[in-house]
Coordinates of C-alpha atoms in Angstrom, one line a residue:
X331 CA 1.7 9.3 25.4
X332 CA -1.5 8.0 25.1
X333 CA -2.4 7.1 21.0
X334 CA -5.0 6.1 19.0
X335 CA -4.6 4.3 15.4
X336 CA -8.3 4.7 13.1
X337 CA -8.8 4.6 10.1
X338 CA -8.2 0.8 9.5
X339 CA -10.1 -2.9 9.9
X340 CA -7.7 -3.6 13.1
X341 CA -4.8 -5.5 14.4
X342 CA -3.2 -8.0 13.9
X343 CA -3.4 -7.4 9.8
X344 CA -5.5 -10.0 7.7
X345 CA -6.7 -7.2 5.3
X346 CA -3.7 -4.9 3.6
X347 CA -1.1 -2.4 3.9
X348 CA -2.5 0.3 6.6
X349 CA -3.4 -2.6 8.7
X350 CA -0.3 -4.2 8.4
X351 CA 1.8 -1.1 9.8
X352 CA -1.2 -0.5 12.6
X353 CA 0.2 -3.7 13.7
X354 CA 4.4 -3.5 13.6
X355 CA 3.9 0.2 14.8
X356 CA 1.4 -0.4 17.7
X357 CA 3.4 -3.3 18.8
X358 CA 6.7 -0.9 18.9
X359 CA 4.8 1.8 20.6
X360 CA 3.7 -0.2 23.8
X361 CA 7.5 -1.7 23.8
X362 CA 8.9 1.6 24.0
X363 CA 6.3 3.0 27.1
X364 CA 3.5 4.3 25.4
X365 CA -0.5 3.7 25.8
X366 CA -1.8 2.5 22.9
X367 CA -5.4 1.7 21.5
X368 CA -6.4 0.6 17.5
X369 CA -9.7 0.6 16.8
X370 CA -10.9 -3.0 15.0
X371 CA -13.9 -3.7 13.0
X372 CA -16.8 -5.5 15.6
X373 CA -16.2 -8.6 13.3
X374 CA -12.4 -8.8 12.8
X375 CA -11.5 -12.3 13.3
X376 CA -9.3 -10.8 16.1
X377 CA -11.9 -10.5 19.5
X378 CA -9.6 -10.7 22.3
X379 CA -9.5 -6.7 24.7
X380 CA -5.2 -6.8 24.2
X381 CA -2.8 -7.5 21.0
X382 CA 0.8 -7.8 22.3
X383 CA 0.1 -4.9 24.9
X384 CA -2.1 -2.8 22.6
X385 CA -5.4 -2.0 23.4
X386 CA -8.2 -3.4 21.4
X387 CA -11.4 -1.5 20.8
X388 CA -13.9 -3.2 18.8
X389 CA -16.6 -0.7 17.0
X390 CA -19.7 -2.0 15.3
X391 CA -18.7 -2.0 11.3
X392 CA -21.8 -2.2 9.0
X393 CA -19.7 -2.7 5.5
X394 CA -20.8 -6.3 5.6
X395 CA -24.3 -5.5 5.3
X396 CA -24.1 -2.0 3.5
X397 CA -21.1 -2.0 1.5
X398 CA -18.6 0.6 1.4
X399 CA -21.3 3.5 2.7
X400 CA -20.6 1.3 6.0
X401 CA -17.2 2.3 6.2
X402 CA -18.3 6.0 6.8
X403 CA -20.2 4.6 9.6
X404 CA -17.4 2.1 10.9
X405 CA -15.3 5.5 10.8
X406 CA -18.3 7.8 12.8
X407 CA -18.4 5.1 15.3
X408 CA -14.8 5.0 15.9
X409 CA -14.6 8.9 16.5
X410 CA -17.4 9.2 18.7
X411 CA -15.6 7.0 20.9
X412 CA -12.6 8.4 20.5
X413 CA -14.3 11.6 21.8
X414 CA -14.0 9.5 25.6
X415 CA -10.5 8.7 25.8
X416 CA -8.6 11.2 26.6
X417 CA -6.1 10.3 23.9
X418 CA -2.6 12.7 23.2
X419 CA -2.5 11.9 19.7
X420 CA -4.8 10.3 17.2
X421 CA -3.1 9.1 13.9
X422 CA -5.4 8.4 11.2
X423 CA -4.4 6.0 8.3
X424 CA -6.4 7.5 5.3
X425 CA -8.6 9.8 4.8
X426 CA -11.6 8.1 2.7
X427 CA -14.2 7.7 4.8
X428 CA -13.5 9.7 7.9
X429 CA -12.9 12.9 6.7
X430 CA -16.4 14.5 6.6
X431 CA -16.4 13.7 10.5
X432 CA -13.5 15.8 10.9
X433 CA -15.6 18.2 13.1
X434 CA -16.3 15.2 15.7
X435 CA -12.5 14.9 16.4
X436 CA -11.7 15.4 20.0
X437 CA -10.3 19.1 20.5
X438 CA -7.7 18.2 23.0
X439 CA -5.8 15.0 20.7
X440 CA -3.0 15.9 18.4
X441 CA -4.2 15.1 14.8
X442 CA -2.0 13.4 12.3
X443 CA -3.5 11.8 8.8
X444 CA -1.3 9.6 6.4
X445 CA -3.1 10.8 3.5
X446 CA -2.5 7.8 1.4
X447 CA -2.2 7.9 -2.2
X448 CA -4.4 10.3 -4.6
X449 CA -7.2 8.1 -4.0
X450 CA -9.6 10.5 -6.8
X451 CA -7.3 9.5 -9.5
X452 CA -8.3 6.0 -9.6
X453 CA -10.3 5.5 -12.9
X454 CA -12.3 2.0 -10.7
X455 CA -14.4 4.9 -9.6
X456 CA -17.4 7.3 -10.8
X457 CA -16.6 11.0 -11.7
X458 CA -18.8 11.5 -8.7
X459 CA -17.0 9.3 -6.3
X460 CA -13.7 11.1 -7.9
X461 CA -15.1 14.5 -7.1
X462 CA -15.9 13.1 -3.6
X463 CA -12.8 11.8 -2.7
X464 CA -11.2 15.0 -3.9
X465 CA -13.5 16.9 -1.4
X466 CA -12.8 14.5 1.3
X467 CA -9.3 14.9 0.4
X468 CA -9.1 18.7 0.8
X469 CA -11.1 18.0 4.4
X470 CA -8.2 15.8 5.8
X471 CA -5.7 17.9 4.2
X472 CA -7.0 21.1 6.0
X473 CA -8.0 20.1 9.0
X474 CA -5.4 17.6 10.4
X475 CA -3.0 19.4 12.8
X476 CA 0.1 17.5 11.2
X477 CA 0.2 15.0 7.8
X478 CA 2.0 12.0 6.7
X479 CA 3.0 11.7 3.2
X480 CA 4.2 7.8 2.2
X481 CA 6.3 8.9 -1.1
X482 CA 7.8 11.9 -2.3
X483 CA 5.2 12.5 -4.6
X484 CA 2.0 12.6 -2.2
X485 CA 4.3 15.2 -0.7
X486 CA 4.7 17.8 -3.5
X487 CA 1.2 17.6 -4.2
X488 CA -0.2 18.4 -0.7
X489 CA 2.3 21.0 -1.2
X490 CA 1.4 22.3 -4.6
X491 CA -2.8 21.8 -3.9
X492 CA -3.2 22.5 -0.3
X493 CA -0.1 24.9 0.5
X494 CA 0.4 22.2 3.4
X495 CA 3.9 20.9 4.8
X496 CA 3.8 16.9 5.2
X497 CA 6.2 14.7 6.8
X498 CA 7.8 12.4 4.3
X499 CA 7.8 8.6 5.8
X500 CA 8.1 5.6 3.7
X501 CA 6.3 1.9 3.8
X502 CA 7.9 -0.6 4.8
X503 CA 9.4 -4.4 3.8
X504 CA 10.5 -7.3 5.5
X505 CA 14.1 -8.3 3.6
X506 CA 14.3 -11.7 1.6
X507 CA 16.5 -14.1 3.2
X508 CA 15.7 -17.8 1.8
X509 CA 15.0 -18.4 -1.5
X510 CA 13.5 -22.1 -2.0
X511 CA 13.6 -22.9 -5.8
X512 CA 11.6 -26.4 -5.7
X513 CA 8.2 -23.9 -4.6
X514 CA 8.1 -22.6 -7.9
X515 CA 8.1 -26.0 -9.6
X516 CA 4.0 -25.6 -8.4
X517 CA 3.9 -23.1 -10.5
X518 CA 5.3 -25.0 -13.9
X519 CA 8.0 -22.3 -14.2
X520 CA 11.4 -22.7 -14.4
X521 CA 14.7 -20.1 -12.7
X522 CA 15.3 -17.2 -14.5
X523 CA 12.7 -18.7 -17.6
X524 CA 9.9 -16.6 -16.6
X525 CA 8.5 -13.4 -15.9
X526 CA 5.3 -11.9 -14.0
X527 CA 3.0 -9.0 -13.1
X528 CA 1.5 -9.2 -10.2
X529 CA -1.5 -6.1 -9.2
X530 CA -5.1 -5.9 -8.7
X531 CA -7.1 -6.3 -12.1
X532 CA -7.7 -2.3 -12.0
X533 CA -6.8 0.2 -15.2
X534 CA -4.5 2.6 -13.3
X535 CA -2.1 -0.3 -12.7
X536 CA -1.6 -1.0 -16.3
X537 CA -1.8 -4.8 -16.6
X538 CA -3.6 -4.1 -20.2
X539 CA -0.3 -2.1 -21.4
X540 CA 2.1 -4.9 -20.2
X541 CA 0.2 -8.0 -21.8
X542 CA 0.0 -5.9 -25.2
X543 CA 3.4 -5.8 -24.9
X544 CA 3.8 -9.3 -24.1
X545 CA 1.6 -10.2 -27.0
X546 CA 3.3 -7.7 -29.4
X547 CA 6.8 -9.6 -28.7
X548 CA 5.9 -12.0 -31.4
X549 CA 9.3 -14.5 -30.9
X550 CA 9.8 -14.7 -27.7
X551 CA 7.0 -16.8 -25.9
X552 CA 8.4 -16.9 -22.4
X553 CA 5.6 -17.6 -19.7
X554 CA 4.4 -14.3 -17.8
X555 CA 2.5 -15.3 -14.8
X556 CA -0.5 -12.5 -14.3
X557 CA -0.8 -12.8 -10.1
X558 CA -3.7 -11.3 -8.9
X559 CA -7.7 -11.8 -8.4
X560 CA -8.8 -12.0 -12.0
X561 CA -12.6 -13.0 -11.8
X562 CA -13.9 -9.8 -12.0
X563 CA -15.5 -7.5 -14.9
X564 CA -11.8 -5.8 -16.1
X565 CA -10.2 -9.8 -15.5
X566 CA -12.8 -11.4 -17.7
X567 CA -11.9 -8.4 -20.2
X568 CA -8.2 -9.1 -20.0
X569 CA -8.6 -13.0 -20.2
X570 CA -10.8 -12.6 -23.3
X571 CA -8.4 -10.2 -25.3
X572 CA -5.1 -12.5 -24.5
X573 CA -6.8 -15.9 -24.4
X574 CA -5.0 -17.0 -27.6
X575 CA -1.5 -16.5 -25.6
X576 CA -0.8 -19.1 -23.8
X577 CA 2.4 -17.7 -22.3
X578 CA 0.2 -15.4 -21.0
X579 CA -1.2 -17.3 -17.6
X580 CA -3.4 -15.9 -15.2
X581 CA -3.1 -17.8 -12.0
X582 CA -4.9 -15.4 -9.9
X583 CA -4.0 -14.5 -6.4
X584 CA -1.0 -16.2 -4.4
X585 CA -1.6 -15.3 -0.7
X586 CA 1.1 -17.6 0.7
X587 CA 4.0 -15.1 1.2
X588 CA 6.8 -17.4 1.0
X589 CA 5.7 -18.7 -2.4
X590 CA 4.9 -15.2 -3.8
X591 CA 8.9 -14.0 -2.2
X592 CA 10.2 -16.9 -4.4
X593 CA 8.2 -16.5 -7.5
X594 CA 9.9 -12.9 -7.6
X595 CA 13.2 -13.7 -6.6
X596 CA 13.5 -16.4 -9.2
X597 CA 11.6 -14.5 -12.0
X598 CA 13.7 -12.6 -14.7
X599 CA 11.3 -9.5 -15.2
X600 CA 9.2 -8.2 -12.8
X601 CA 6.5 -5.6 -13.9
X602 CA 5.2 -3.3 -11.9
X603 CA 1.9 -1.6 -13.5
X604 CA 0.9 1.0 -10.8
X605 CA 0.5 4.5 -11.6
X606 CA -1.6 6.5 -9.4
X607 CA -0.5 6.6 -5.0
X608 CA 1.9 6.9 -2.6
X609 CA 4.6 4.0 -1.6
X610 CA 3.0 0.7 -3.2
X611 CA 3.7 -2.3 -0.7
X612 CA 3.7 -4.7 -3.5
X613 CA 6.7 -2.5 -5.0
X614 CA 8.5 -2.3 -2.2
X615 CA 8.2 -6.5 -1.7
X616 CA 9.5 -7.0 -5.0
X617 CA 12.5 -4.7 -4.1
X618 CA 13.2 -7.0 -0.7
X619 CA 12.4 -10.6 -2.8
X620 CA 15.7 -9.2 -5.3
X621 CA 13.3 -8.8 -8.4
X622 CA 14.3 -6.7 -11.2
X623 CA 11.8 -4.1 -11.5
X624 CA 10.5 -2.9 -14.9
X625 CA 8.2 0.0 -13.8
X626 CA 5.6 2.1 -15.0
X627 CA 7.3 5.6 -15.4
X628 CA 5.9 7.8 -13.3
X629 CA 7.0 10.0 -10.0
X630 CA 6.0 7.8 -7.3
X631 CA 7.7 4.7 -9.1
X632 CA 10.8 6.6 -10.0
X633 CA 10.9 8.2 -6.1
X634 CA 11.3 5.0 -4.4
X635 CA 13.2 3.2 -7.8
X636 CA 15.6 5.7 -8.6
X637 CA 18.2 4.7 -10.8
X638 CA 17.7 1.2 -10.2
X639 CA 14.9 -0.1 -12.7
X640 CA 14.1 0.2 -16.4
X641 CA 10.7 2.3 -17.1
X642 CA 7.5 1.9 -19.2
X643 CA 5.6 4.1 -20.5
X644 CA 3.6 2.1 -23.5
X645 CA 3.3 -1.6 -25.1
X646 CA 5.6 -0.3 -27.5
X647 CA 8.7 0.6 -24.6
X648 CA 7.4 -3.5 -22.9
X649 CA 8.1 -5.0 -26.4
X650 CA 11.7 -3.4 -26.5
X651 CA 12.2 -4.5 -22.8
X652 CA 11.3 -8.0 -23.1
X653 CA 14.0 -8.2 -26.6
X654 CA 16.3 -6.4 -24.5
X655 CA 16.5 -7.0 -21.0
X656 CA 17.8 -9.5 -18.7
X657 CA 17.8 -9.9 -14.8
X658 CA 21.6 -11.6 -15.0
X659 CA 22.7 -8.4 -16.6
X660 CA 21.4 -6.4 -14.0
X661 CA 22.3 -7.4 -10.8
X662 CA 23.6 -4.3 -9.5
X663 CA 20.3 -2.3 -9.8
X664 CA 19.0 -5.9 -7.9
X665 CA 21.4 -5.5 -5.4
X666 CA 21.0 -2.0 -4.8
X667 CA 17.0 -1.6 -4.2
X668 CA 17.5 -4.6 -2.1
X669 CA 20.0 -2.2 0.2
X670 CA 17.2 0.4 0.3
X671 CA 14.9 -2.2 1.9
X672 CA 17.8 -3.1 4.3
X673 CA 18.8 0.9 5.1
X674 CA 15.8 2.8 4.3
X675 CA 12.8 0.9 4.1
X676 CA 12.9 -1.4 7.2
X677 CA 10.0 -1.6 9.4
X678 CA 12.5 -0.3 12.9
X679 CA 13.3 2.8 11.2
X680 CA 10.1 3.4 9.8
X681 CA 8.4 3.1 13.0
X682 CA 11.1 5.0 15.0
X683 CA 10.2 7.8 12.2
X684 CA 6.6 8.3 13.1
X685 CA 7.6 7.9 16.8
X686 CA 10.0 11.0 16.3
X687 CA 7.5 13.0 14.4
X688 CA 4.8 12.4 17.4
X689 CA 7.6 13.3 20.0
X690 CA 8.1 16.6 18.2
X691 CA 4.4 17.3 17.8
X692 CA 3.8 16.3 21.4
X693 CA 6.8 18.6 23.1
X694 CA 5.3 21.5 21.0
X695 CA 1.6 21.0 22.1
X696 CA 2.9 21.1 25.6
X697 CA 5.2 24.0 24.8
X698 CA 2.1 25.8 23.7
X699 CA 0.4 25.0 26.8

């Protein structure tokens, strides 16, 4: 088959999650036979024609100069060219900023759309924006031939709001296999003395209604490192309300992967804050690095958790957690989100899943045919 991957900044990933499964799943595409292109941003730091046998195609990108109204133009650029390839499938990642070119597509490609997580949900943005994205939503939704769903959840919605089927496949995680205990001296923590959030400074992900009930925990001063970008209007908000706990400690982002794998592994309480979308990366990650997850309760937490974490709900439920809880006490649930990494969310069957869903949707174009 010949494919095309939009949608994202390119391969190989220096950006996030979407862009870091264009890359494993291009990669495995060309190894097992297939054609494949990914569109890359004109300035992606990437500039050679070939990426491990995929095909490059570099479209001029504008967001530098215009913000994110250049996305929609990164994305028109990208389908007009599409228009030329002769491509068998086109699989979009998101749906943000391409949808409202939906009637550009090429007529003869196969359409599939991984429609994220609810992106309109997210209180970072406008009521208009919201109503926007809801409206580009609904575009993707409609007029894809075929949709991804990343969690369980994304997947009873489409079916609930758009009366659409959508192929339930997970994210991905690479398993945690050395744990290096003298990185987290850097970090003035100690094994199993510390615990940490770790999410981008946004509401929907609930950092405010962990460090309340950090705060509220008046005897127990254990450090909770707060890992993520911090200097922006909500950080300066958060640092300002908690500044007189110094337990809590904002260290702000920690991009080197092997420190970040042993900061969870050796923490005792890992909190994950997000709320709103599909399959979190960051959630999944925690699960490989052996963290014990204390999640925000809500379905697309509890669809990937299960069983195997305690739940949150207010600063009140954090407080009882923190007097209650320990990660040596609970090395079963550890254990067992660690085996769904191994068995369910591992990057070979993950890609072999999408591979199967493109066969089907291939063999049934040409059936029709």
């Amino acid at each position: 088959m010949k494919i095309a991957i939009l949608g994202t900044r390119g391969v190989p990933n220096y950006y996030g999650g979407f862009e870091q499964f264009a890359e494993f799943f291009s990669v495995y595409l060309v190894a097992k036979g297939h054609e494949v292109y990914v569109y890359n941003s004109h300035n992606h730091p990437f500039q050679e024609k070939v990426f491990h046998g995929v095909h490059i195609i570099h479209q001029n990108d504008p967001e530098h100069k215009l913000g994110t109204f250049g996305q929609f133009i990164y994305d028109y650029n990208c389908i007009m060219d599409s228009r030329k390839r002769n491509f068998d499938i086109i699989l979009q990642l998101g749906y943000t900023s391409n949808s409202i070119w939906f009637f550009l597509l090429p007529q003869k490609p196969i359409i599939i759309t991984n429609m994220d997580g609810l992106e309109w949900k997210r209180t970072k943005y406008s009521r208009p924006v919201q109503q926007f994205l809801k409206f580009a939503e609904r575009l993707a939704a409609i007029s894809s031939d075929y949709l991804v769903s990343d969690s369980l959840g994304i997947q009873s919605f489409l079916k609930k709001q758009y009366k659409k089927e959508s192929t339930f496949i997970a994210y991905g995680a690479h398993p945690f296999t050395h744990p290096n205990e003298s990185l987290i001296a850097h970090y003035e923590v100690e094994k199993g003395n510390y615990n940490m959030i770790m999410a981008r400074f946004e509401p929907e992900n609930n950092l405010d209604m962990v460090l309340e009930g950090v705060s509220l925990n008046e005897d127990d001063k254990t450090t909770i490192l707060v890992v993520g970008n911090h200097n922006t209007k909500y950080g300066e908000y958060l640092k300002g309300k908690f500044k007189y706990f110094p337990h809590i400690r904002f260290i702000g982002g920690v991009y080197n992967i092997e420190h970040l794998d042993n900061l969870r592994y050796f923490s005792n309480l890992y909190f994950h804050g997000h709320s709103v979308g599909g399959t979190n990366p960051s959630l999944l990650e925690a699960m490989a690095s052996k963290a014990l997850v204390i999640a925000h309760h809500n379905d697309f937490n509890k669809g990937i958790l299960k069983d195997n974490a305690y739940y949150f709900s207010s600063a009140a439920q954090v407080t009882n957690i923190l007097k209650t809880i320990q990660k040596s006490d609970n090395l079963l649930m550890v254990e067992n989100n660690y085996k769904a990494i191994v068995n369910e969310y591992n990057w070979e069957k993950i890609n072999g899943e999408y591979l199967q869903l493109f066969e089907d949707c291939f063999a049934k174009a040409q059936a029709r045919k």
